mmCIF file of C-alpha atoms in Angstrom:
data_model
loop_
_atom_site.group_PDB
_atom_site.id
_atom_site.type_symbol
_atom_site.label_atom_id
_atom_site.label_comp_id
_atom_site.label_asym_id
_atom_site.label_seq_id
_atom_site.Cartn_x
_atom_site.Cartn_y
_atom_site.Cartn_z
ATOM 1 C CA MET B 4 -23.309 -7.835 -19.220
ATOM 2 C CA ASP B 5 -22.682 -6.662 -15.672
ATOM 3 C CA PHE B 6 -21.503 -3.129 -14.939
ATOM 4 C CA GLY B 7 -19.164 -1.849 -12.258
ATOM 5 C CA LEU B 8 -18.031 1.541 -11.009
ATOM 6 C CA VAL B 9 -14.351 2.187 -10.183
ATOM 7 C CA LEU B 10 -13.382 5.048 -7.855
ATOM 8 C CA GLN B 11 -10.386 6.299 -5.952
ATOM 9 C CA THR B 12 -10.899 6.514 -2.199
ATOM 10 C CA ASP B 13 -10.273 10.229 -1.944
ATOM 11 C CA PRO B 14 -11.661 11.874 1.177
ATOM 12 C CA PRO B 15 -14.338 12.329 2.201
ATOM 13 C CA ALA B 16 -15.217 8.637 2.258
ATOM 14 C CA SER B 17 -18.883 9.599 2.458
ATOM 15 C CA ALA B 18 -18.695 10.827 -1.156
ATOM 16 C CA VAL B 19 -17.383 7.423 -2.284
ATOM 17 C CA VAL B 20 -20.249 5.710 -0.450
ATOM 18 C CA GLU B 21 -22.822 8.043 -1.999
ATOM 19 C CA LEU B 22 -21.511 7.466 -5.518
ATOM 20 C CA MET B 23 -21.656 3.704 -4.979
ATOM 21 C CA GLN B 24 -25.250 4.004 -3.775
ATOM 22 C CA ARG B 25 -26.048 6.066 -6.851
ATOM 23 C CA ALA B 26 -24.431 3.416 -9.043
ATOM 24 C CA GLU B 27 -26.447 0.597 -7.490
ATOM 25 C CA ARG B 28 -29.675 2.531 -8.044
ATOM 26 C CA ALA B 29 -28.616 2.989 -11.685
ATOM 27 C CA GLY B 30 -28.166 -0.754 -12.215
ATOM 28 C CA PHE B 31 -24.463 -1.240 -11.517
ATOM 29 C CA ARG B 32 -23.744 -4.526 -9.726
ATOM 30 C CA TYR B 33 -20.107 -3.988 -8.720
ATOM 31 C CA GLY B 34 -18.255 -1.250 -6.860
ATOM 32 C CA TRP B 35 -14.477 -1.186 -7.181
ATOM 33 C CA THR B 36 -11.778 1.084 -5.770
ATOM 34 C CA PHE B 37 -8.078 1.648 -6.183
ATOM 35 C CA ASP B 38 -5.910 0.184 -3.395
ATOM 36 C CA SER B 39 -2.801 2.262 -2.737
ATOM 37 C CA ALA B 40 -2.323 3.066 0.931
ATOM 38 C CA VAL B 41 -0.102 6.124 0.515
ATOM 39 C CA LEU B 42 -2.107 7.831 -2.226
ATOM 40 C CA TRP B 43 -5.659 7.216 -0.983
ATOM 41 C CA GLN B 44 -7.647 6.258 2.084
ATOM 42 C CA GLU B 45 -7.804 2.612 3.195
ATOM 43 C CA PRO B 46 -10.425 0.964 0.956
ATOM 44 C CA PHE B 47 -11.428 -1.947 3.180
ATOM 45 C CA VAL B 48 -12.688 0.421 5.856
ATOM 46 C CA ILE B 49 -14.806 2.147 3.228
ATOM 47 C CA TYR B 50 -16.083 -1.168 1.810
ATOM 48 C CA SER B 51 -17.774 -1.773 5.144
ATOM 49 C CA ARG B 52 -19.687 1.477 4.788
ATOM 50 C CA ILE B 53 -20.539 0.782 1.129
ATOM 51 C CA LEU B 54 -21.857 -2.687 1.912
ATOM 52 C CA ALA B 55 -23.947 -1.339 4.780
ATOM 53 C CA ALA B 56 -25.412 1.352 2.539
ATOM 54 C CA THR B 57 -26.290 -0.926 -0.410
ATOM 55 C CA GLN B 58 -28.354 -4.058 -0.836
ATOM 56 C CA GLU B 59 -26.680 -6.216 -3.473
ATOM 57 C CA LEU B 60 -23.581 -4.387 -4.674
ATOM 58 C CA HIS B 61 -20.398 -6.475 -4.724
ATOM 59 C CA VAL B 62 -17.207 -4.629 -3.764
ATOM 60 C CA GLY B 63 -13.479 -5.148 -4.082
ATOM 61 C CA PRO B 64 -10.119 -3.623 -4.987
ATOM 62 C CA MET B 65 -9.021 -2.990 -8.557
ATOM 63 C CA VAL B 66 -6.473 -4.120 -7.595
ATOM 64 C CA THR B 67 -4.702 -5.188 -4.422
ATOM 65 C CA ASN B 68 -1.344 -6.985 -4.395
ATOM 66 C CA PRO B 69 0.401 -9.749 -2.409
ATOM 67 C CA SER B 70 2.691 -7.514 -0.345
ATOM 68 C CA THR B 71 0.854 -4.490 1.018
ATOM 69 C CA ARG B 72 -0.865 -6.711 3.560
ATOM 70 C CA THR B 73 0.033 -10.219 4.673
ATOM 71 C CA TRP B 74 -2.094 -12.889 3.063
ATOM 72 C CA GLU B 75 -3.897 -13.930 6.228
ATOM 73 C CA VAL B 76 -4.811 -10.292 6.910
ATOM 74 C CA THR B 77 -6.183 -9.852 3.385
ATOM 75 C CA ALA B 78 -8.153 -13.096 3.631
ATOM 76 C CA SER B 79 -9.512 -12.335 7.100
ATOM 77 C CA THR B 80 -10.595 -8.848 6.034
ATOM 78 C CA PHE B 81 -12.548 -10.177 3.066
ATOM 79 C CA ALA B 82 -14.026 -12.966 5.181
ATOM 80 C CA THR B 83 -15.112 -10.513 7.874
ATOM 81 C CA LEU B 84 -16.919 -8.356 5.322
ATOM 82 C CA ASN B 85 -18.574 -11.443 3.865
ATOM 83 C CA ASP B 86 -19.655 -12.626 7.301
ATOM 84 C CA MET B 87 -21.165 -9.223 8.057
ATOM 85 C CA PHE B 88 -22.886 -8.562 4.727
ATOM 86 C CA GLY B 89 -23.123 -11.869 2.859
ATOM 87 C CA ASN B 90 -20.654 -13.033 0.243
ATOM 88 C CA ARG B 91 -20.487 -9.706 -1.600
ATOM 89 C CA THR B 92 -16.747 -9.206 -2.082
ATOM 90 C CA VAL B 93 -14.340 -9.892 -4.925
ATOM 91 C CA CYS B 94 -10.555 -9.886 -4.607
ATOM 92 C CA GLY B 95 -9.048 -8.127 -7.590
ATOM 93 C CA ILE B 96 -5.298 -8.672 -7.439
ATOM 94 C CA GLY B 97 -2.164 -8.019 -9.481
ATOM 95 C CA ARG B 98 1.585 -7.532 -9.152
ATOM 96 C CA GLY B 99 1.150 -4.028 -7.739
ATOM 97 C CA ASP B 100 1.924 -0.714 -9.416
ATOM 98 C CA SER B 101 1.323 2.492 -7.455
ATOM 99 C CA ALA B 102 0.951 0.773 -4.072
ATOM 100 C CA MET B 103 4.414 -0.760 -4.408
ATOM 101 C CA ARG B 104 6.308 1.917 -6.321
ATOM 102 C CA VAL B 105 5.145 4.849 -4.190
ATOM 103 C CA ALA B 106 6.513 2.997 -1.153
ATOM 104 C CA GLY B 107 9.848 2.467 -2.898
ATOM 105 C CA ARG B 108 9.284 -1.192 -3.745
ATOM 106 C CA SER B 109 9.190 -3.063 -7.040
ATOM 107 C CA PRO B 110 6.066 -4.872 -8.248
ATOM 108 C CA ASN B 111 5.743 -8.439 -7.022
ATOM 109 C CA THR B 112 6.909 -11.424 -9.034
ATOM 110 C CA LEU B 113 4.381 -13.629 -10.776
ATOM 111 C CA ALA B 114 5.605 -16.559 -8.679
ATOM 112 C CA LEU B 115 4.649 -14.757 -5.482
ATOM 113 C CA LEU B 116 1.353 -13.646 -6.980
ATOM 114 C CA SER B 117 0.560 -17.236 -7.936
ATOM 115 C CA GLU B 118 1.077 -18.420 -4.359
ATOM 116 C CA ALA B 119 -0.944 -15.522 -2.978
ATOM 117 C CA ILE B 120 -3.962 -16.199 -5.195
ATOM 118 C CA ASP B 121 -4.276 -19.731 -3.874
ATOM 119 C CA ALA B 122 -3.544 -18.854 -0.262
ATOM 120 C CA ILE B 123 -5.885 -15.848 -0.006
ATOM 121 C CA ARG B 124 -8.769 -17.712 -1.628
ATOM 122 C CA ASP B 125 -8.263 -20.832 0.502
ATOM 123 C CA LEU B 126 -7.965 -18.895 3.755
ATOM 124 C CA ALA B 127 -10.973 -16.653 2.997
ATOM 125 C CA GLU B 128 -13.101 -19.722 2.247
ATOM 126 C CA GLY B 129 -12.066 -21.495 5.468
ATOM 127 C CA ARG B 130 -9.471 -23.900 4.095
ATOM 128 C CA GLU B 131 -5.919 -24.367 5.243
ATOM 129 C CA ALA B 132 -3.152 -22.630 3.326
ATOM 130 C CA ARG B 133 0.581 -22.217 3.702
ATOM 131 C CA VAL B 134 1.815 -18.717 4.504
ATOM 132 C CA ASP B 135 5.570 -18.237 4.739
ATOM 133 C CA GLY B 136 5.841 -22.026 4.840
ATOM 134 C CA ASN B 137 3.479 -22.389 7.797
ATOM 135 C CA PRO B 138 0.044 -24.057 7.607
ATOM 136 C CA ILE B 139 -2.732 -21.653 8.661
ATOM 137 C CA ARG B 140 -6.516 -21.907 8.777
ATOM 138 C CA ILE B 141 -8.986 -19.259 9.951
ATOM 139 C CA PRO B 142 -11.311 -21.288 12.209
ATOM 140 C CA TRP B 143 -14.329 -18.991 12.444
ATOM 141 C CA ILE B 144 -15.134 -18.858 8.711
ATOM 142 C CA ARG B 145 -18.352 -20.598 7.701
ATOM 143 C CA ASP B 146 -19.618 -20.775 4.098
ATOM 144 C CA GLY B 147 -17.157 -18.117 2.952
ATOM 145 C CA LYS B 148 -16.789 -17.408 -0.747
ATOM 146 C CA LEU B 149 -14.102 -15.217 -2.330
ATOM 147 C CA PRO B 150 -13.664 -15.065 -6.113
ATOM 148 C CA VAL B 151 -10.137 -13.930 -7.003
ATOM 149 C CA TRP B 152 -9.823 -11.970 -10.248
ATOM 150 C CA MET B 153 -6.362 -11.230 -11.608
ATOM 151 C CA ALA B 154 -5.266 -8.171 -13.587
ATOM 152 C CA ALA B 155 -2.786 -8.887 -16.376
ATOM 153 C CA TYR B 156 -1.329 -7.682 -19.684
ATOM 154 C CA GLY B 157 1.768 -9.717 -20.601
ATOM 155 C CA PRO B 158 1.949 -13.305 -21.845
ATOM 156 C CA LYS B 159 3.152 -14.875 -18.584
ATOM 157 C CA ALA B 160 0.644 -12.962 -16.486
ATOM 158 C CA LEU B 161 -2.200 -13.846 -18.869
ATOM 159 C CA ALA B 162 -1.205 -17.498 -18.610
ATOM 160 C CA LEU B 163 -1.248 -17.314 -14.805
ATOM 161 C CA ALA B 164 -4.712 -15.732 -14.863
ATOM 162 C CA GLY B 165 -5.953 -18.629 -16.974
ATOM 163 C CA GLN B 166 -4.319 -21.194 -14.725
ATOM 164 C CA LYS B 167 -5.333 -19.828 -11.324
ATOM 165 C CA ALA B 168 -7.828 -16.958 -11.268
ATOM 166 C CA ASP B 169 -11.621 -17.006 -11.105
ATOM 167 C CA GLY B 170 -11.730 -13.868 -13.230
ATOM 168 C CA PHE B 171 -9.517 -11.804 -15.522
ATOM 169 C CA ILE B 172 -9.337 -7.997 -15.239
ATOM 170 C CA LEU B 173 -8.212 -6.143 -18.367
ATOM 171 C CA GLN B 174 -7.670 -2.431 -17.860
ATOM 172 C CA LEU B 175 -8.341 -1.151 -21.373
ATOM 173 C CA ALA B 176 -11.289 -1.349 -23.750
ATOM 174 C CA ASP B 177 -9.674 -1.882 -27.140
ATOM 175 C CA PRO B 178 -11.574 -4.716 -28.885
ATOM 176 C CA TYR B 179 -8.525 -6.037 -30.772
ATOM 177 C CA LEU B 180 -6.378 -6.259 -27.651
ATOM 178 C CA THR B 181 -9.307 -7.600 -25.637
ATOM 179 C CA GLN B 182 -9.745 -10.459 -28.093
ATOM 180 C CA TRP B 183 -6.009 -11.232 -28.041
ATOM 181 C CA MET B 184 -5.802 -11.263 -24.262
ATOM 182 C CA VAL B 185 -9.059 -13.110 -23.588
ATOM 183 C CA THR B 186 -7.951 -15.785 -26.052
ATOM 184 C CA ALA B 187 -4.605 -16.121 -24.241
ATOM 185 C CA VAL B 188 -6.318 -16.457 -20.846
ATOM 186 C CA ARG B 189 -8.791 -19.059 -22.068
ATOM 187 C CA GLU B 190 -6.145 -21.077 -23.885
ATOM 188 C CA ALA B 191 -4.090 -21.173 -20.683
ATOM 189 C CA ALA B 192 -7.141 -22.273 -18.728
ATOM 190 C CA ALA B 193 -7.841 -25.094 -21.172
ATOM 191 C CA ALA B 194 -4.204 -26.217 -21.057
ATOM 192 C CA ALA B 195 -4.443 -26.341 -17.258
ATOM 193 C CA GLY B 196 -7.522 -28.563 -17.435
ATOM 194 C CA ARG B 197 -9.949 -25.818 -16.454
ATOM 195 C CA ASP B 198 -13.175 -24.779 -18.149
ATOM 196 C CA PRO B 199 -12.186 -21.624 -20.084
ATOM 197 C CA GLU B 200 -15.750 -20.330 -19.937
ATOM 198 C CA SER B 201 -15.735 -20.447 -16.126
ATOM 199 C CA ILE B 202 -13.377 -17.447 -15.961
ATOM 200 C CA THR B 203 -15.214 -14.145 -15.606
ATOM 201 C CA ILE B 204 -13.897 -11.496 -17.991
ATOM 202 C CA CYS B 205 -13.938 -7.913 -16.709
ATOM 203 C CA VAL B 206 -12.869 -4.988 -18.877
ATOM 204 C CA ALA B 207 -12.254 -1.722 -17.010
ATOM 205 C CA ALA B 208 -11.741 1.684 -18.622
ATOM 206 C CA PRO B 209 -12.864 5.304 -18.353
ATOM 207 C CA ALA B 210 -16.213 6.200 -19.905
ATOM 208 C CA TYR B 211 -17.163 9.779 -20.739
ATOM 209 C CA VAL B 212 -20.470 10.536 -22.451
ATOM 210 C CA GLY B 213 -20.813 13.641 -24.618
ATOM 211 C CA GLU B 214 -20.218 15.220 -28.001
ATOM 212 C CA ASP B 215 -17.111 17.212 -27.019
ATOM 213 C CA LEU B 216 -14.439 14.629 -27.826
ATOM 214 C CA ALA B 217 -11.531 16.970 -27.178
ATOM 215 C CA HIS B 218 -12.685 17.577 -23.607
ATOM 216 C CA ALA B 219 -13.474 13.902 -23.067
ATOM 217 C CA ARG B 220 -9.991 12.929 -24.244
ATOM 218 C CA ASP B 221 -8.367 15.439 -21.915
ATOM 219 C CA GLN B 222 -10.383 14.082 -19.007
ATOM 220 C CA CYS B 223 -9.403 10.471 -19.757
ATOM 221 C CA ARG B 224 -5.841 10.770 -21.085
ATOM 222 C CA TRP B 225 -4.515 9.834 -17.631
ATOM 223 C CA PHE B 226 -5.659 6.274 -18.313
ATOM 224 C CA GLY B 227 -3.192 5.802 -21.149
ATOM 225 C CA GLY B 228 -0.462 6.866 -18.744
ATOM 226 C CA MET B 229 -1.602 4.413 -16.088
ATOM 227 C CA VAL B 230 -1.688 1.555 -18.595
ATOM 228 C CA GLY B 231 1.653 2.785 -19.904
ATOM 229 C CA ASN B 232 3.325 1.927 -16.586
ATOM 230 C CA HIS B 233 2.507 -1.730 -17.162
ATOM 231 C CA VAL B 234 3.297 -1.564 -20.867
ATOM 232 C CA ALA B 235 6.704 -0.057 -20.104
ATOM 233 C CA ASP B 236 7.430 -3.095 -17.933
ATOM 234 C CA LEU B 237 6.492 -5.348 -20.855
ATOM 235 C CA VAL B 238 8.747 -3.412 -23.239
ATOM 236 C CA ALA B 239 11.612 -3.713 -20.766
ATOM 237 C CA ARG B 240 11.077 -7.467 -20.632
ATOM 238 C CA TYR B 241 10.240 -8.309 -24.248
ATOM 239 C CA GLY B 242 11.562 -5.344 -26.240
ATOM 240 C CA GLN B 243 9.754 -2.657 -28.229
ATOM 241 C CA HIS B 244 9.092 -5.015 -31.128
ATOM 242 C CA SER B 245 8.303 -8.552 -30.005
ATOM 243 C CA SER B 246 6.018 -11.251 -31.289
ATOM 244 C CA ALA B 247 5.108 -11.977 -27.653
ATOM 245 C CA VAL B 248 3.183 -8.709 -27.223
ATOM 246 C CA PRO B 249 1.148 -6.879 -29.907
ATOM 247 C CA GLU B 250 2.635 -3.595 -31.111
ATOM 248 C CA GLU B 251 -0.892 -2.184 -30.855
ATOM 249 C CA LEU B 252 -0.224 -2.254 -27.109
ATOM 250 C CA THR B 253 3.454 -1.361 -26.861
ATOM 251 C CA ASP B 254 4.111 1.156 -29.622
ATOM 252 C CA TYR B 255 2.712 4.256 -27.914
ATOM 253 C CA VAL B 256 5.052 4.174 -24.889
ATOM 254 C CA LYS B 257 8.162 4.877 -26.989
ATOM 255 C CA SER B 258 7.728 8.594 -26.183
ATOM 256 C CA ARG B 259 7.125 7.989 -22.471
ATOM 257 C CA HIS B 260 9.586 9.895 -20.283
ATOM 258 C CA GLY B 261 8.868 8.869 -16.716
ATOM 259 C CA TYR B 262 5.845 9.012 -14.472
ATOM 260 C CA ASP B 263 4.877 11.028 -11.383
ATOM 261 C CA TYR B 264 2.622 8.951 -9.127
ATOM 262 C CA SER B 265 1.438 12.025 -7.229
ATOM 263 C CA HIS B 266 -0.936 12.582 -10.180
ATOM 264 C CA HIS B 267 -1.787 8.892 -10.660
ATOM 265 C CA GLY B 268 -5.228 8.223 -12.079
ATOM 266 C CA ARG B 269 -6.206 11.891 -12.234
ATOM 267 C CA ALA B 270 -7.460 14.083 -15.067
ATOM 268 C CA GLY B 271 -4.789 16.529 -16.146
ATOM 269 C CA ASN B 272 -1.917 14.258 -15.142
ATOM 270 C CA PRO B 273 1.165 15.994 -16.636
ATOM 271 C CA SER B 274 2.969 12.648 -16.993
ATOM 272 C CA THR B 275 0.587 11.542 -19.740
ATOM 273 C CA ASP B 276 1.415 14.046 -22.462
ATOM 274 C CA PHE B 277 2.947 11.191 -24.464
ATOM 275 C CA VAL B 278 -0.463 9.518 -24.857
ATOM 276 C CA PRO B 279 -1.942 10.310 -28.309
ATOM 277 C CA ASP B 280 -5.632 10.812 -29.030
ATOM 278 C CA GLU B 281 -5.731 7.492 -30.881
ATOM 279 C CA ILE B 282 -4.821 5.582 -27.710
ATOM 280 C CA VAL B 283 -7.386 7.470 -25.630
ATOM 281 C CA ASP B 284 -10.065 6.621 -28.203
ATOM 282 C CA ARG B 285 -9.044 2.964 -28.372
ATOM 283 C CA PHE B 286 -8.573 2.351 -24.665
ATOM 284 C CA CYS B 287 -11.592 4.328 -23.387
ATOM 285 C CA LEU B 288 -15.288 4.753 -24.183
ATOM 286 C CA LEU B 289 -15.976 8.266 -25.450
ATOM 287 C CA GLY B 290 -18.652 10.077 -27.413
ATOM 288 C CA PRO B 291 -22.451 9.928 -27.518
ATOM 289 C CA VAL B 292 -24.505 7.144 -25.983
ATOM 290 C CA GLU B 293 -24.658 5.276 -29.289
ATOM 291 C CA ALA B 294 -20.865 4.998 -29.453
ATOM 292 C CA HIS B 295 -20.738 3.548 -25.941
ATOM 293 C CA VAL B 296 -23.457 1.019 -26.702
ATOM 294 C CA ALA B 297 -21.789 -0.094 -29.939
ATOM 295 C CA LYS B 298 -18.391 -0.633 -28.303
ATOM 296 C CA LEU B 299 -19.894 -2.414 -25.298
ATOM 297 C CA ARG B 300 -21.822 -4.769 -27.556
ATOM 298 C CA ALA B 301 -18.595 -5.520 -29.437
ATOM 299 C CA LEU B 302 -16.833 -6.285 -26.145
ATOM 300 C CA ARG B 303 -19.734 -8.442 -24.997
ATOM 301 C CA ASP B 304 -19.526 -10.427 -28.231
ATOM 302 C CA LEU B 305 -15.850 -11.088 -27.436
ATOM 303 C CA GLY B 306 -16.872 -12.724 -24.167
ATOM 304 C CA VAL B 307 -16.638 -9.771 -21.771
ATOM 305 C CA ASP B 308 -18.903 -10.380 -18.765
ATOM 306 C CA GLN B 309 -18.491 -7.035 -17.018
ATOM 307 C CA PHE B 310 -17.556 -3.503 -17.993
ATOM 308 C CA ALA B 311 -16.240 -1.450 -15.073
ATOM 309 C CA VAL B 312 -16.390 2.326 -15.529
ATOM 310 C CA TYR B 313 -13.409 4.311 -14.285
ATOM 311 C CA ALA B 314 -14.996 7.578 -13.138
ATOM 312 C CA MET B 315 -11.942 9.735 -12.493
ATOM 313 C CA HIS B 316 -13.084 12.819 -14.380
ATOM 314 C CA ASP B 317 -15.333 15.860 -14.032
ATOM 315 C CA ALA B 318 -18.605 14.068 -14.867
ATOM 316 C CA ARG B 319 -18.830 11.195 -12.378
ATOM 317 C CA GLU B 320 -22.504 11.638 -11.531
ATOM 318 C CA ASP B 321 -23.440 12.207 -15.166
ATOM 319 C CA VAL B 322 -21.779 9.038 -16.427
ATOM 320 C CA ILE B 323 -23.456 6.961 -13.684
ATOM 321 C CA ASP B 324 -26.865 8.418 -14.508
ATOM 322 C CA VAL B 325 -26.562 8.192 -18.296
ATOM 323 C CA TYR B 326 -25.323 4.620 -18.069
ATOM 324 C CA GLY B 327 -28.226 3.743 -15.802
ATOM 325 C CA GLU B 328 -30.872 5.476 -17.898
ATOM 326 C CA GLN B 329 -29.644 4.728 -21.410
ATOM 327 C CA VAL B 330 -26.493 2.644 -21.836
ATOM 328 C CA ILE B 331 -27.132 -0.355 -19.578
ATOM 329 C CA PRO B 332 -30.723 -0.882 -20.824
ATOM 330 C CA ALA B 333 -29.573 -0.628 -24.446
ATOM 331 C CA VAL B 334 -26.726 -3.118 -23.987
ATOM 332 C CA ASN B 335 -28.777 -5.613 -21.995
ATOM 333 C CA GLY B 336 -32.181 -5.002 -23.558
#
């Protein structure tokens, strides 16, 4: 199993770079960041510094979206980084949550996302693509490679990930829901004539190591609120009780009463008081090292190829170090 580190690009950018260096030394192979231009600093600028300061770490957004930047700009930016540092980028992409809503826009449609996945990948790898109906090719790209991994929760989005994406990003670490969603993605891939096993499965969630579960839950409760934004969209589309989406995912948002993006992804977010301890425990990795190892092995047995650690809490350095010294060797040993 590969491991990744997910950070917000809060200033100073040098701290983000240093944490990514620390993660690579600890055995992490991927470095991810949020991508929301109003809330945080521009990630692609910082990727250049991360790639220059590391040897093999792969970097990318978790996740970008089709509308913040035009598709040729997104593709050219990835291709430039790859040309400078080798093919060490991954395009995580989704409909857009904070990046769109903070700017007063709605998340993108799946139809637009579908077009963008093909166009961004083709352009970044030097092939022609249609953008706004016009054929475009970036002529200077040579031997470019850009895997596109799609984040998804709902049935239609999971199907699109199976049909189009090189990887699937699931932002929660509940084994039951992971199995349900991975199965949906792979069934969609098979129906589209693709090899289901060729799709990389990445689970991303907060990890907090320690015996004080109450403190760990408080530090990671924000994650249930972040996931709840997407779940609320699913409830609006399918209803609170629908055979299309498991109630294990949708039930907890019934007490949700709005969301303030100024606290997005941060410990102590006051908009996440509706998230019960049970959801924090299910969606995150908490407790002593042994509990992390056991849950990661269960996820690996479900076909998860990478676990990406959200480190938005008060023990970022500690979780990197403990994972490097104890968790990663135990899972992969």
